[in-house]
Structure formats: structure tokens, C-alpha cells
Amino acid sequence: MTLSRRTLMQAAGAGLFSQSVLAQNRASTNVVIIGGGFAGATAAKYLKRFNPRLSITLIEPNDAFIMCPMSNRVITGSMNIRDITRAYSAFTTKYGIKWIHAAADTIDPDKRQVRVGKDVVSYDKLIVAPGIDFNYDAIGGMGNAAAQLAIPHAWKAGEQTRRLKDQLYAMPPGGVIAMHIPKVPYRCPPGPYERASLLANF
Ligand SMILES: Cc1cc2nc3c(=O)[nH]c(=O)nc-3n(C[C@H](O)[C@H](O)[C@H](O)COP(=O)(O)OP(=O)(O)OC[C@H]3O[C@@H](n4cnc5c(N)ncnc54)[C@H](O)[C@@H]3O)c2cc1C
């Protein structure tokens, strides 16, 4: 068998879901996905394509997905934030995915339920893909909201990206940028070096 991107993805999906969900023809099979980043949105799209009978519900609080890849180019002005932004409404409509526009609060694995505010969402299979978050308290002085806005990390694309770009553009000639590379493991090993190179070029 020739291993195409599609067959590879199907094999990976089938392995993850141990034949159960992908092979099932029951219209009632509910897959709930928490988080619509690359991980959650890709799972939603391909599960639906491989088995259109599945009911897929994506729980994601943001209006749009803003990609981290290429966000460094937004900071230095060679791309616009619109270029790396995709609306969840268009994505979910295109692929027939239900979208709950809110954050998941708790998971009850015994009852197979996710609580979202006052609502309860039942699932047969659950994918948990909320990404990472920041532990600001690990760095002295970064615990308060004002410091987090004044010193943007821009490792999460969106408002942080805009802030760092604004600061860069407001710098006087000869201004100094201090940058610290996170300790491994972090989610994009080349990201800081790419950023340093683009800043130097800017
Ligand atoms: C500057 C930079 C450049 C990068 N470049 C590349 C690259 O070139 N190539 C590459 O492969 N990777 C790159 N990466 C890494 C890549 O962006 C991440 O690995 C990827 O975004 C992780 O995807 P994810 O879906 O796991 O998490 P995320 O993208 O963080 O998505 C998680 C989603 O879950 C949602 N969520 C969180 N909590 C909840 C909740 N309680 N309920 C519901 N939803 C929730 C969030 O709103 C978010 O939309 C880069 C990263 C950075 C910072």
C-alpha cells in the first residue's frame, strides 16, 4: 500500500480511536473536542472527513484562531495579523462541526460529560487539546497584569503579538531589546531564534 498523507492520517486516527469511532456508523456517536488550536481543529476536521456520520462538537472560547507560525513576521511588519487569523465560524460551518463558543470548565469522566458554564455536554469520546498556559509566578516581578502587558512574550499569537510589534515600532534608533529564550521543552524550538533574526533584520 502506498503511504499517502491521507492514509497516514487515517492510520494515526484509527490507532488513536482504536477502530471504534472511525468505524462506527452510529449517527449518535458524539466526539467532543476541547480546544480549537492546531491539535483540536485538525482532529475535528479529519474525524469528520473520515466518518461524516460522527457528531463533532468543538469547545473553543476564541472567535478566531491566530496562528503562532509566522507571527514573528507580523511583529516585524512583513505580514499582517489578518494573514494569520482564521474565524472559527467559517471553519466549523465548512466542515459541519458544532461549535460551542465558550471555555470548558470541568470534565466528569465517569458520566462522560463536560461542563461549560451552566451547560453540560455529553460525549462518547473526548479529545482534550487546550494547549499550554503561562506560569507567570515562576518569574519574579511578572505576577501582576501590568507587568505582563508591559513585557509581552508574544508566544501566544494575538494581542501579545500586536503589543510587541507596537513596542518595536515605537523604539528610538539604537534602542535595546532584551530577549530570553525559554528553557526546554517549549513548543517551538526555532521560534526564539527566528524572532531574534527577524528583529535584527528589522
Ligand atoms: C512564535 C512561534 C512560532 C511557531 N512556529 C511554528 C512552526 O513554524 N511550525 C510548527 O509546527 N509549530 C510552530 N509553533 C508551535 C505551534 O504554534 C504550537 O505547537 C501549536 O500551536 C500547539 O497547538 P495546540 O493545538 O496544542 O495548542 P494551541 O494552539 O495553544 O491551542 C489551544 C486552544 O485551546 C483553547 N483552550 C484553552 N483552554 C480551553 C478550555 N478550557 N476550553 C476550551 N478551549 C480551551 C485555546 O483558546 C486555544 O485555541 C510556533 C510557536 C510560536 C510561539
CSV table of C-alpha atoms and ligand atoms in Angstrom, one decimal:
chain,number,residue,atom,x,y,z
A,1,MET,CA,0.0,0.0,0.0
A,2,THR,CA,1.3,3.4,-0.9
A,3,LEU,CA,1.5,5.6,2.2
A,4,SER,CA,0.0,8.9,1.3
A,5,ARG,CA,-0.6,11.8,3.7
A,6,ARG,CA,-4.3,10.7,3.8
A,7,THR,CA,-3.6,7.0,4.6
A,8,LEU,CA,-1.1,8.0,7.2
A,9,MET,CA,-3.5,10.3,8.9
A,10,GLN,CA,-6.2,7.7,8.8
A,11,ALA,CA,-3.9,5.1,10.3
A,12,ALA,CA,-2.9,7.5,13.1
A,13,GLY,CA,-6.6,8.4,13.7
A,14,ALA,CA,-7.6,4.8,13.7
A,15,GLY,CA,-4.9,4.0,16.2
A,16,LEU,CA,-5.9,6.8,18.5
A,17,PHE,CA,-9.5,5.8,18.4
A,18,SER,CA,-8.8,2.0,18.2
A,19,GLN,CA,-11.2,1.4,15.3
A,20,SER,CA,-14.1,2.4,17.5
A,21,VAL,CA,-15.1,5.9,16.4
A,22,LEU,CA,-13.8,5.9,12.9
A,23,ALA,CA,-15.5,2.6,12.0
A,24,GLN,CA,-18.8,3.3,13.8
A,25,ASN,CA,-21.8,4.1,11.7
A,26,ARG,CA,-24.0,5.1,14.6
A,27,ALA,CA,-25.3,8.6,14.0
A,28,SER,CA,-25.3,9.2,17.7
A,29,THR,CA,-21.6,8.9,18.3
A,30,ASN,CA,-20.6,12.2,19.9
A,31,VAL,CA,-17.0,13.3,19.8
A,32,VAL,CA,-16.3,16.4,21.9
A,33,ILE,CA,-13.0,18.3,21.5
A,34,ILE,CA,-11.8,20.9,24.0
A,35,GLY,CA,-9.6,23.5,22.3
A,36,GLY,CA,-9.5,24.6,18.7
A,37,GLY,CA,-5.8,25.1,18.1
A,38,PHE,CA,-3.8,23.1,15.6
A,39,ALA,CA,-4.4,19.9,17.6
A,40,GLY,CA,-8.1,20.2,18.3
A,41,ALA,CA,-9.1,21.8,15.0
A,42,THR,CA,-7.1,19.2,12.9
A,43,ALA,CA,-8.7,16.3,14.9
A,44,ALA,CA,-12.2,17.8,14.3
A,45,LYS,CA,-11.7,18.3,10.6
A,46,TYR,CA,-10.2,14.9,9.8
A,47,LEU,CA,-12.5,12.9,12.1
A,48,LYS,CA,-15.4,14.5,10.3
A,49,ARG,CA,-13.9,13.8,6.9
A,50,PHE,CA,-13.1,10.2,7.7
A,51,ASN,CA,-16.5,9.5,9.1
A,52,PRO,CA,-19.1,12.1,8.2
A,53,ARG,CA,-21.7,10.4,10.5
A,54,LEU,CA,-19.8,11.4,13.6
A,55,SER,CA,-21.2,14.3,15.6
A,56,ILE,CA,-18.3,16.6,16.4
A,57,THR,CA,-18.5,19.3,18.9
A,58,LEU,CA,-15.6,21.8,19.3
A,59,ILE,CA,-15.5,23.8,22.5
A,60,GLU,CA,-13.4,26.9,21.9
A,61,PRO,CA,-13.8,30.3,23.6
A,62,ASN,CA,-12.0,32.5,21.0
A,63,ASP,CA,-13.7,34.0,17.9
A,64,ALA,CA,-10.8,33.1,15.7
A,65,PHE,CA,-7.6,31.0,15.6
A,66,ILE,CA,-4.5,33.2,15.3
A,67,MET,CA,-1.5,31.1,14.2
A,68,CYS,CA,1.8,31.2,16.1
A,69,PRO,CA,3.7,30.1,12.9
A,70,MET,CA,4.6,33.3,11.1
A,71,SER,CA,3.5,35.5,14.0
A,72,ASN,CA,7.2,36.7,14.2
A,73,ARG,CA,6.7,38.2,10.8
A,74,VAL,CA,3.7,40.1,12.0
A,75,ILE,CA,5.9,41.6,14.8
A,76,THR,CA,8.5,42.9,12.3
A,77,GLY,CA,5.8,44.0,9.8
A,78,SER,CA,6.3,41.7,6.8
A,79,MET,CA,2.9,40.1,7.4
A,80,ASN,CA,-0.4,41.4,8.8
A,81,ILE,CA,-2.2,39.8,11.7
A,82,ARG,CA,-5.2,39.2,9.4
A,83,ASP,CA,-2.9,36.9,7.3
A,84,ILE,CA,-2.6,34.5,10.3
A,85,THR,CA,-6.2,34.7,11.5
A,86,ARG,CA,-9.0,32.3,10.7
A,87,ALA,CA,-12.5,32.6,12.0
A,88,TYR,CA,-14.0,29.6,13.8
A,89,SER,CA,-17.5,30.3,12.4
A,90,ALA,CA,-16.2,29.8,8.8
A,91,PHE,CA,-14.2,26.7,9.8
A,92,THR,CA,-16.9,24.9,11.7
A,93,THR,CA,-19.6,25.7,9.1
A,94,LYS,CA,-17.4,24.4,6.2
A,95,TYR,CA,-16.8,21.1,7.9
A,96,GLY,CA,-20.1,20.5,9.6
A,97,ILE,CA,-18.7,20.8,13.1
A,98,LYS,CA,-20.8,22.1,16.1
A,99,TRP,CA,-19.1,24.9,17.9
A,100,ILE,CA,-19.6,25.9,21.5
A,101,HIS,CA,-18.2,29.4,21.8
A,102,ALA,CA,-17.0,29.2,25.4
A,103,ALA,CA,-14.4,27.6,27.6
A,104,ALA,CA,-14.8,24.1,29.1
A,105,ASP,CA,-14.8,24.3,32.9
A,106,THR,CA,-14.7,20.7,34.2
A,107,ILE,CA,-14.7,17.1,32.9
A,108,ASP,CA,-16.6,14.3,34.6
A,109,PRO,CA,-15.0,11.1,33.1
A,110,ASP,CA,-17.4,8.8,34.9
A,111,LYS,CA,-20.5,10.5,33.5
A,112,ARG,CA,-18.7,11.3,30.2
A,113,GLN,CA,-19.7,14.9,30.5
A,114,VAL,CA,-18.0,18.3,30.1
A,115,ARG,CA,-19.4,21.3,31.9
A,116,VAL,CA,-19.3,24.6,30.0
A,117,GLY,CA,-20.8,27.4,32.2
A,118,LYS,CA,-24.3,26.2,33.1
A,119,ASP,CA,-24.4,23.7,30.3
A,120,VAL,CA,-23.4,20.1,30.3
A,121,VAL,CA,-22.1,18.5,27.1
A,122,SER,CA,-22.2,14.6,26.9
A,123,TYR,CA,-19.6,12.7,24.9
A,124,ASP,CA,-18.7,9.2,23.7
A,125,LYS,CA,-15.1,10.2,23.0
A,126,LEU,CA,-13.3,13.3,24.3
A,127,ILE,CA,-10.2,14.9,23.0
A,128,VAL,CA,-8.5,17.4,25.3
A,129,ALA,CA,-6.3,19.9,23.4
A,130,PRO,CA,-6.2,23.1,25.4
A,131,GLY,CA,-2.5,23.8,24.6
A,132,ILE,CA,-0.3,25.4,27.2
A,133,ASP,CA,-0.6,28.4,29.5
A,134,PHE,CA,1.9,30.6,31.3
A,135,ASN,CA,3.2,30.3,34.8
A,136,TYR,CA,4.0,34.0,35.3
A,137,ASP,CA,4.6,33.5,39.0
A,138,ALA,CA,7.7,31.5,38.1
A,139,ILE,CA,9.5,34.8,37.2
A,140,GLY,CA,9.8,37.3,40.0
A,141,GLY,CA,8.0,40.6,39.0
A,142,MET,CA,5.9,39.0,36.3
A,143,GLY,CA,3.0,38.1,38.6
A,144,ASN,CA,0.9,41.2,38.1
A,145,ALA,CA,-1.2,42.0,35.0
A,146,ALA,CA,0.5,45.4,34.4
A,147,ALA,CA,4.0,43.7,34.0
A,148,GLN,CA,2.5,41.0,31.7
A,149,LEU,CA,1.2,43.7,29.4
A,150,ALA,CA,4.3,45.9,29.6
A,151,ILE,CA,6.7,43.0,28.8
A,152,PRO,CA,4.9,41.0,26.1
A,153,HIS,CA,6.2,37.5,25.4
A,154,ALA,CA,4.2,37.1,22.2
A,155,TRP,CA,4.5,33.3,22.4
A,156,LYS,CA,0.7,33.2,22.1
A,157,ALA,CA,-0.4,34.9,18.9
A,158,GLY,CA,-2.9,37.7,19.1
A,159,GLU,CA,-3.0,40.7,21.5
A,160,GLN,CA,0.6,39.9,22.7
A,161,THR,CA,1.8,39.9,19.1
A,162,ARG,CA,0.3,43.4,18.5
A,163,ARG,CA,1.8,44.7,21.7
A,164,LEU,CA,5.3,43.6,20.9
A,165,LYS,CA,5.0,45.0,17.4
A,166,ASP,CA,3.8,48.4,18.7
A,167,GLN,CA,6.8,48.5,21.1
A,168,LEU,CA,9.2,47.6,18.4
A,169,TYR,CA,7.9,50.3,16.1
A,170,ALA,CA,8.0,52.9,18.9
A,171,MET,CA,11.6,52.2,19.7
A,172,PRO,CA,14.1,55.0,19.1
A,173,PRO,CA,17.1,54.3,16.8
A,174,GLY,CA,19.7,52.4,18.7
A,175,GLY,CA,17.1,51.0,21.2
A,176,VAL,CA,17.9,47.8,23.0
A,177,ILE,CA,15.8,44.7,23.1
A,178,ALA,CA,16.5,42.1,25.8
A,179,MET,CA,15.2,38.6,24.9
A,180,HIS,CA,15.2,35.4,27.0
A,181,ILE,CA,14.8,32.0,25.4
A,182,PRO,CA,12.6,29.7,27.4
A,183,LYS,CA,14.0,26.6,29.0
A,184,VAL,CA,13.3,23.4,27.0
A,185,PRO,CA,10.9,21.8,26.5
A,186,TYR,CA,8.9,24.6,24.9
A,187,ARG,CA,6.6,24.3,21.9
A,188,CYS,CA,8.6,25.8,19.0
A,189,PRO,CA,12.3,25.2,19.3
A,190,PRO,CA,13.3,27.5,16.4
A,191,GLY,CA,10.8,30.2,17.4
A,192,PRO,CA,13.1,32.4,19.5
A,193,TYR,CA,16.0,32.2,17.1
A,194,GLU,CA,13.7,33.1,14.2
A,195,ARG,CA,12.4,36.0,16.2
A,196,ALA,CA,15.9,37.2,17.0
A,197,SER,CA,16.9,37.0,13.4
A,198,LEU,CA,13.9,38.9,12.2
A,199,LEU,CA,14.3,41.6,14.9
A,200,ALA,CA,18.0,42.0,13.9
A,201,ASN,CA,16.9,42.4,10.2
A,202,PHE,CA,14.2,44.9,11.2
B,1,LIG,C1,6.4,32.2,17.5
B,1,LIG,C2,6.0,30.8,17.3
B,1,LIG,C3,6.3,30.2,16.1
B,1,LIG,C4,5.9,28.9,15.8
B,1,LIG,N1,6.2,28.3,14.6
B,1,LIG,C5,5.9,27.0,14.4
B,1,LIG,C6,6.1,26.4,13.1
B,1,LIG,O1,6.7,27.1,12.2
B,1,LIG,N2,5.8,25.1,12.9
B,1,LIG,C7,5.2,24.4,13.9
B,1,LIG,O2,4.9,23.2,13.7
B,1,LIG,N3,4.9,24.9,15.1
B,1,LIG,C8,5.2,26.2,15.4
B,1,LIG,N4,5.0,26.8,16.6
B,1,LIG,C9,4.4,25.9,17.6
B,1,LIG,C10,2.9,25.8,17.4
B,1,LIG,O3,2.3,27.0,17.3
B,1,LIG,C11,2.3,25.0,18.6
B,1,LIG,O4,2.9,23.8,18.8
B,1,LIG,C12,0.8,24.8,18.4
B,1,LIG,O5,0.1,26.0,18.3
B,1,LIG,C13,0.2,23.9,19.6
B,1,LIG,O6,-1.1,23.7,19.2
B,1,LIG,P1,-2.2,23.2,20.2
B,1,LIG,O7,-3.5,22.9,19.5
B,1,LIG,O8,-1.7,22.1,21.1
B,1,LIG,O9,-2.4,24.4,21.2
B,1,LIG,P2,-2.9,25.9,21.0
B,1,LIG,O10,-2.5,26.4,19.6
B,1,LIG,O11,-2.4,26.7,22.2
B,1,LIG,O12,-4.4,25.8,21.0
B,1,LIG,C14,-5.1,25.5,22.2
B,1,LIG,C15,-6.5,26.0,22.1
B,1,LIG,O13,-7.3,25.6,23.2
B,1,LIG,C16,-8.1,26.6,23.7
B,1,LIG,N5,-8.4,26.4,25.1
B,1,LIG,C17,-7.6,26.5,26.2
B,1,LIG,N6,-8.3,26.2,27.3
B,1,LIG,C18,-9.6,25.9,26.9
B,1,LIG,C19,-10.7,25.5,27.6
B,1,LIG,N7,-10.7,25.4,29.0
B,1,LIG,N8,-11.8,25.2,26.9
B,1,LIG,C20,-11.9,25.3,25.6
B,1,LIG,N9,-10.8,25.7,24.8
B,1,LIG,C21,-9.6,26.0,25.5
B,1,LIG,C22,-7.4,27.9,23.4
B,1,LIG,O14,-8.2,29.0,23.3
B,1,LIG,C23,-6.6,27.5,22.1
B,1,LIG,O15,-7.4,28.0,21.0
B,1,LIG,C24,5.3,28.1,16.9
B,1,LIG,C25,5.0,28.7,18.1
B,1,LIG,C26,5.4,30.0,18.3
B,1,LIG,C27,5.1,30.6,19.7
